[in-house]
Tab-separated table of C-alpha atoms in Angstrom:
chain	number	residue	atom	x	y	z
A	982	MET	CA	39.791	225.788	228.923
A	983	ALA	CA	42.993	225.063	226.855
A	984	ARG	CA	45.872	225.039	229.585
A	985	GLN	CA	49.138	223.836	229.105
A	986	GLU	CA	48.571	220.390	230.312
A	987	ASN	CA	46.447	220.079	227.340
A	988	LEU	CA	49.315	220.667	225.094
A	989	PRO	CA	51.480	217.868	223.393
A	990	ASP	CA	54.778	217.144	226.498
A	991	GLU	CA	57.526	217.407	223.228
A	992	ARG	CA	58.337	220.108	221.406
A	993	PRO	CA	57.752	219.305	217.674
A	994	ILE	CA	59.306	222.483	216.144
A	995	ASP	CA	62.461	221.276	213.868
A	996	ARG	CA	65.145	223.832	213.395
A	997	ASN	CA	66.494	222.234	210.904
A	998	HIS	CA	62.896	222.410	208.913
A	999	PRO	CA	62.652	224.501	205.866
A	1000	ASP	CA	59.586	225.968	207.252
A	1001	ALA	CA	59.901	229.111	209.561
A	1002	LEU	CA	59.334	228.242	213.240
A	1003	TYR	CA	56.028	230.416	213.390
A	1004	ALA	CA	54.517	228.642	210.689
A	1005	GLN	CA	55.395	225.070	211.857
A	1006	LEU	CA	53.748	226.489	215.198
A	1007	ARG	CA	50.941	228.004	213.220
A	1008	ASN	CA	50.253	224.718	211.818
A	1009	LEU	CA	50.519	222.444	215.287
A	1010	LEU	CA	47.781	224.992	216.700
A	1011	ARG	CA	45.914	224.889	213.369
A	1012	GLY	CA	45.961	221.204	213.396
A	1013	MET	CA	44.773	220.953	217.426
A	1014	ILE	CA	42.314	223.208	216.322
A	1015	GLU	CA	40.825	220.790	213.145
A	1016	ARG	CA	40.990	217.542	215.138
A	1017	ARG	CA	39.272	219.833	217.997
A	1018	GLU	CA	41.904	219.275	220.609
A	1019	LEU	CA	41.214	222.932	221.036
A	1020	ALA	CA	37.526	223.427	221.065
A	1021	VAL	CA	35.244	226.307	219.700
A	1022	ASN	CA	35.473	228.771	222.948
A	1023	ASP	CA	38.453	227.301	224.349
A	1024	LYS	CA	40.831	229.770	225.650
A	1025	LEU	CA	44.113	229.688	224.233
A	1026	PRO	CA	47.060	229.499	226.187
A	1027	SER	CA	49.390	232.005	227.174
A	1028	GLU	CA	52.280	233.318	225.145
A	1029	ARG	CA	54.487	232.388	228.334
A	1030	GLU	CA	52.962	228.669	227.948
A	1031	LEU	CA	53.391	228.264	224.694
A	1032	VAL	CA	56.815	229.358	224.662
A	1033	ALA	CA	57.692	227.106	227.157
A	1034	VAL	CA	55.995	223.849	225.807
A	1035	TYR	CA	57.564	224.441	222.303
A	1036	GLY	CA	60.624	226.176	223.228
A	1037	VAL	CA	60.126	229.369	220.593
A	1038	SER	CA	60.525	233.302	221.681
A	1039	ARG	CA	57.582	235.239	221.981
A	1040	ILE	CA	57.892	236.423	218.430
A	1041	THR	CA	57.635	233.420	217.185
A	1042	VAL	CA	54.810	232.937	218.691
A	1043	ARG	CA	52.932	236.201	218.274
A	1044	GLN	CA	53.254	235.854	214.540
A	1045	ALA	CA	51.705	232.401	214.381
A	1046	ILE	CA	48.731	233.676	216.644
A	1047	LYS	CA	48.418	236.525	214.307
A	1048	GLU	CA	48.150	234.191	211.034
A	1049	LEU	CA	45.711	232.156	212.964
A	1050	GLU	CA	43.687	234.955	213.596
A	1051	ASN	CA	43.827	236.255	210.198
A	1052	LEU	CA	42.623	232.912	208.916
A	1053	GLY	CA	39.916	233.085	211.737
A	1054	TYR	CA	40.703	230.350	213.751
A	1055	LEU	CA	41.647	232.622	216.619
A	1056	GLN	CA	39.550	235.644	217.897
A	1057	THR	CA	41.110	238.095	220.676
A	1058	ARG	CA	39.218	239.037	222.939
A	1059	PRO	CA	40.098	242.173	224.324
A	1060	GLY	CA	40.498	241.938	228.671
A	1061	LYS	CA	39.530	238.537	228.476
A	1062	GLY	CA	42.191	236.738	226.113
A	1063	ILE	CA	42.667	235.020	223.028
A	1064	TYR	CA	39.985	232.068	222.166
A	1065	VAL	CA	39.290	229.381	219.549
A	1066	THR	CA	36.934	230.378	216.944
A	1067	GLU	CA	35.176	228.776	213.930
A	1068	PRO	CA	37.135	229.833	210.423
A	1069	ALA	CA	35.080	232.295	209.072
A	1070	PRO	CA	32.941	231.474	205.995
A	1071	VAL	CA	34.414	232.504	202.472
A	1072	TYR	CA	30.967	234.480	200.346
A	1073	GLU	CA	30.774	233.637	196.859
A	1074	LEU	CA	29.537	236.654	195.068
A	1075	GLU	CA	27.702	236.975	191.821
A	1076	VAL	CA	26.738	240.282	190.286
A	1077	VAL	CA	23.346	239.538	189.957
A	1078	ARG	CA	23.122	238.560	193.598
A	1079	SER	CA	22.561	240.811	196.194
A	1080	PHE	CA	23.950	241.015	199.652
A	1081	THR	CA	21.132	239.993	201.413
A	1082	GLN	CA	20.717	237.073	199.187
A	1083	THR	CA	24.171	236.234	199.618
A	1084	ALA	CA	23.816	236.362	203.632
A	1085	HIS	CA	20.740	233.925	203.752
A	1086	ALA	CA	22.551	231.164	201.460
A	1087	ASN	CA	24.643	231.097	204.362
A	1088	ASN	CA	22.348	231.648	206.823
A	1089	ARG	CA	23.261	234.904	208.315
A	1090	LYS	CA	20.815	238.014	209.004
A	1091	PRO	CA	21.742	240.680	206.871
A	1092	GLY	CA	21.282	244.453	208.407
A	1093	MET	CA	22.014	247.496	207.331
A	1094	ARG	CA	22.936	251.742	207.986
A	1095	LEU	CA	21.720	254.085	205.930
A	1096	LEU	CA	24.199	256.535	205.171
A	1097	ARG	CA	23.380	258.954	202.295
A	1098	ALA	CA	20.827	258.921	199.540
A	1099	GLU	CA	20.617	261.691	197.081
A	1100	ILE	CA	19.603	262.443	193.820
A	1101	ALA	CA	23.146	263.695	192.090
A	1102	ARG	CA	24.348	265.065	188.815
A	1103	ALA	CA	26.773	262.242	187.351
A	1104	ASP	CA	29.924	263.159	186.369
A	1105	PRO	CA	31.816	261.500	183.400
A	1106	GLU	CA	33.083	258.739	185.669
A	1107	VAL	CA	29.788	257.825	186.559
A	1108	ALA	CA	27.688	258.739	183.258
A	1109	ARG	CA	29.723	257.013	180.874
A	1110	PRO	CA	29.457	253.457	182.582
A	1111	LEU	CA	25.538	254.333	182.824
A	1112	SER	CA	25.725	255.438	179.503
A	1113	LEU	CA	24.219	258.480	180.785
A	1114	PRO	CA	24.807	261.937	179.576
A	1115	THR	CA	27.525	264.110	181.741
A	1116	GLY	CA	25.413	266.045	184.087
A	1117	ALA	CA	22.155	263.423	184.129
A	1118	GLU	CA	20.112	262.551	187.348
A	1119	VAL	CA	21.201	259.545	189.467
A	1120	VAL	CA	20.230	257.903	192.418
A	1121	PHE	CA	23.546	257.725	194.927
A	1122	LEU	CA	23.034	255.183	197.642
A	1123	GLU	CA	25.846	254.612	200.609
A	1124	ARG	CA	25.269	251.912	203.177
A	1125	LEU	CA	26.609	250.308	205.787
A	1126	ARG	CA	26.366	246.683	205.366
A	1127	LEU	CA	25.960	243.967	208.397
A	1128	LEU	CA	25.910	240.319	209.234
A	1129	ASP	CA	24.781	239.267	212.688
A	1130	GLY	CA	25.096	242.916	213.498
A	1131	VAL	CA	28.633	243.165	212.762
A	1132	PRO	CA	29.836	245.918	209.878
A	1133	VAL	CA	31.148	243.859	207.219
A	1134	VAL	CA	30.781	246.389	203.743
A	1135	VAL	CA	30.436	249.825	203.063
A	1136	GLN	CA	28.928	249.730	199.754
A	1137	ARG	CA	27.719	252.525	197.460
A	1138	ASP	CA	25.598	252.321	194.244
A	1139	TRP	CA	24.830	254.454	191.097
A	1140	PHE	CA	22.039	254.311	188.912
A	1141	SER	CA	19.874	256.062	187.119
A	1142	ALA	CA	16.972	258.509	188.507
A	1143	SER	CA	14.483	258.266	185.458
A	1144	LEU	CA	14.483	254.563	185.766
A	1145	THR	CA	13.437	254.195	189.488
A	1146	PRO	CA	11.123	257.295	189.812
A	1147	GLY	CA	10.248	257.420	193.509
A	1148	ILE	CA	12.634	254.841	194.831
A	1149	LEU	CA	14.264	257.548	197.598
A	1150	ASP	CA	10.711	257.391	199.360
A	1151	ILE	CA	11.336	253.810	200.434
A	1152	ASP	CA	12.384	253.334	203.915
A	1153	TRP	CA	15.805	252.503	203.330
A	1154	THR	CA	16.500	252.321	206.786
A	1155	VAL	CA	14.662	248.770	206.873
A	1156	GLU	CA	17.496	246.732	207.899
A	1157	ASN	CA	17.334	243.755	205.424
A	1158	ARG	CA	16.022	246.204	202.321
A	1159	SER	CA	17.468	244.712	198.904
A	1160	LEU	CA	18.355	247.121	196.172
A	1161	TYR	CA	18.077	244.324	193.333
A	1162	ASP	CA	14.670	243.239	194.795
A	1163	GLU	CA	12.883	246.832	194.513
A	1164	PHE	CA	14.446	246.785	190.600
A	1165	GLU	CA	12.792	243.793	190.008
A	1166	ASN	CA	9.275	244.284	191.934
A	1167	ARG	CA	8.850	247.831	192.046
A	1168	TYR	CA	10.331	248.751	188.492
A	1169	GLY	CA	10.812	245.348	186.282
A	1170	ILE	CA	14.483	245.537	186.188
A	1171	LEU	CA	16.307	242.468	186.088
A	1172	PRO	CA	19.802	242.523	186.160
A	1173	SER	CA	20.950	239.496	184.408
A	1174	ARG	CA	24.805	239.945	184.179
A	1175	GLY	CA	27.943	242.476	184.904
A	1176	GLN	CA	31.634	242.463	185.100
A	1177	SER	CA	33.317	242.705	188.014
A	1178	THR	CA	36.652	243.927	188.824
A	1179	LEU	CA	38.386	242.846	192.689
A	1180	SER	CA	40.953	244.651	194.757
A	1181	ALA	CA	42.855	245.790	197.724
A	1182	ARG	CA	43.515	249.718	198.966
A	1183	LEU	CA	43.858	251.632	202.188
A	1184	ALA	CA	40.972	252.143	204.016
A	1185	SER	CA	39.505	255.862	204.089
A	1186	ASP	CA	39.116	257.461	207.166
A	1187	LEU	CA	35.308	257.011	206.701
A	1188	GLU	CA	35.697	252.965	206.244
A	1189	ALA	CA	38.421	252.416	208.842
A	1190	SER	CA	35.709	253.965	211.511
A	1191	LEU	CA	32.455	252.085	210.117
A	1192	LEU	CA	33.784	249.186	209.841
A	1193	GLN	CA	36.209	248.966	212.901
A	1194	LEU	CA	39.825	249.030	211.288
A	1195	ASP	CA	42.823	250.467	213.226
A	1196	ARG	CA	44.649	252.923	210.478
A	1197	PRO	CA	46.150	251.662	208.482
A	1198	ALA	CA	44.411	249.119	207.247
A	1199	ALA	CA	43.777	247.476	203.694
A	1200	VAL	CA	40.378	246.865	202.799
A	1201	LEU	CA	39.028	244.569	199.898
A	1202	THR	CA	37.079	246.541	197.184
A	1203	LEU	CA	34.650	245.180	194.671
A	1204	ASP	CA	33.378	247.408	191.562
A	1205	GLN	CA	30.543	246.352	189.849
A	1206	ILE	CA	28.236	246.894	186.771
A	1207	ALA	CA	25.282	245.074	186.391
A	1208	TYR	CA	23.429	244.619	182.721
A	1209	ASP	CA	19.704	243.641	182.007
A	1210	SER	CA	19.144	240.843	179.303
A	1211	HIS	CA	19.154	243.988	176.966
A	1212	ASN	CA	22.873	245.220	177.586
A	1213	ARG	CA	20.944	248.219	179.701
A	1214	THR	CA	23.106	249.073	182.635
A	1215	VAL	CA	21.114	248.627	185.456
A	1216	ASN	CA	23.544	250.220	188.225
A	1217	ILE	CA	27.202	250.819	189.142
A	1218	SER	CA	28.626	250.138	192.540
A	1219	ALA	CA	31.841	250.515	194.653
A	1220	ALA	CA	32.028	247.899	197.695
A	1221	ALA	CA	34.982	248.267	200.558
A	1222	TYR	CA	35.010	245.128	202.259
A	1223	HIS	CA	36.105	244.041	205.904
A	1224	PRO	CA	39.662	241.916	204.923
A	1225	THR	CA	38.629	239.550	207.378
A	1226	ARG	CA	34.936	238.927	208.127
A	1227	TYR	CA	33.949	239.023	204.622
A	1228	PRO	CA	36.713	236.987	202.598
A	1229	LEU	CA	35.380	237.230	199.166
A	1230	SER	CA	35.005	234.156	196.363
A	1231	LEU	CA	34.166	235.777	193.304
A	1232	THR	CA	31.775	234.076	190.879
A	1233	GLN	CA	30.102	235.627	187.558
A	1234	SER	CA	27.187	234.084	186.279
A	1235	HIS	CA	24.004	234.600	183.759
A	1236	ARG	CA	21.474	233.063	186.562
A	1237	ARG	CA	19.539	234.738	188.283
A	1238	PHE	CA	18.874	233.386	192.058
């Protein structure tokens, strides 16, 4: 456990430095973590200790800690304190790569909770990108995606019911079910390219509850349209990601993994 004696005796905070005090403290602590002077699972010294060692205010300490939490270097454990953790990986997404494939590529265990699975009538906003007439039957899937048992994404998919007969007869409660695997193995549909829009917005009540966020909270959003090699729309999807548990790096590719 890291205590005050593990911190440097000097106070390397320069009040004449152009960087804000909290930024200087953040960088000092991050450097200690990266050099393993504060190791993974070490408990961070208390606010009082950090104030005493570095001669800054509690507000400065809290801001520095908050930024390190957002960067994935620290984690608050309720009732226990703040601990050093491994920075979260950045997940590289491709339009034709499923959540399951991305999880496996990062040595993580994918999981899923089925929220809704139904045949619906497409409204114009869904019908248009699917190249279907308004009112056509589409399959709607809403799932909570998990990594190592932790909720990270609320994902919604729409696709033509006529192209995927019987798809709702599949057991979608299986924790590792991949939609793109079902497209390929059952229906011979191969998503090969697509387009994506990455943005952010406030989480809905449902999203905040499912992703364990305190409202108001922001989510990252990824809206995608996937096409096959003949330029036919395969599916459209809208996903809301936890802002720190699943940071996104987006790659567009024509390759199939």
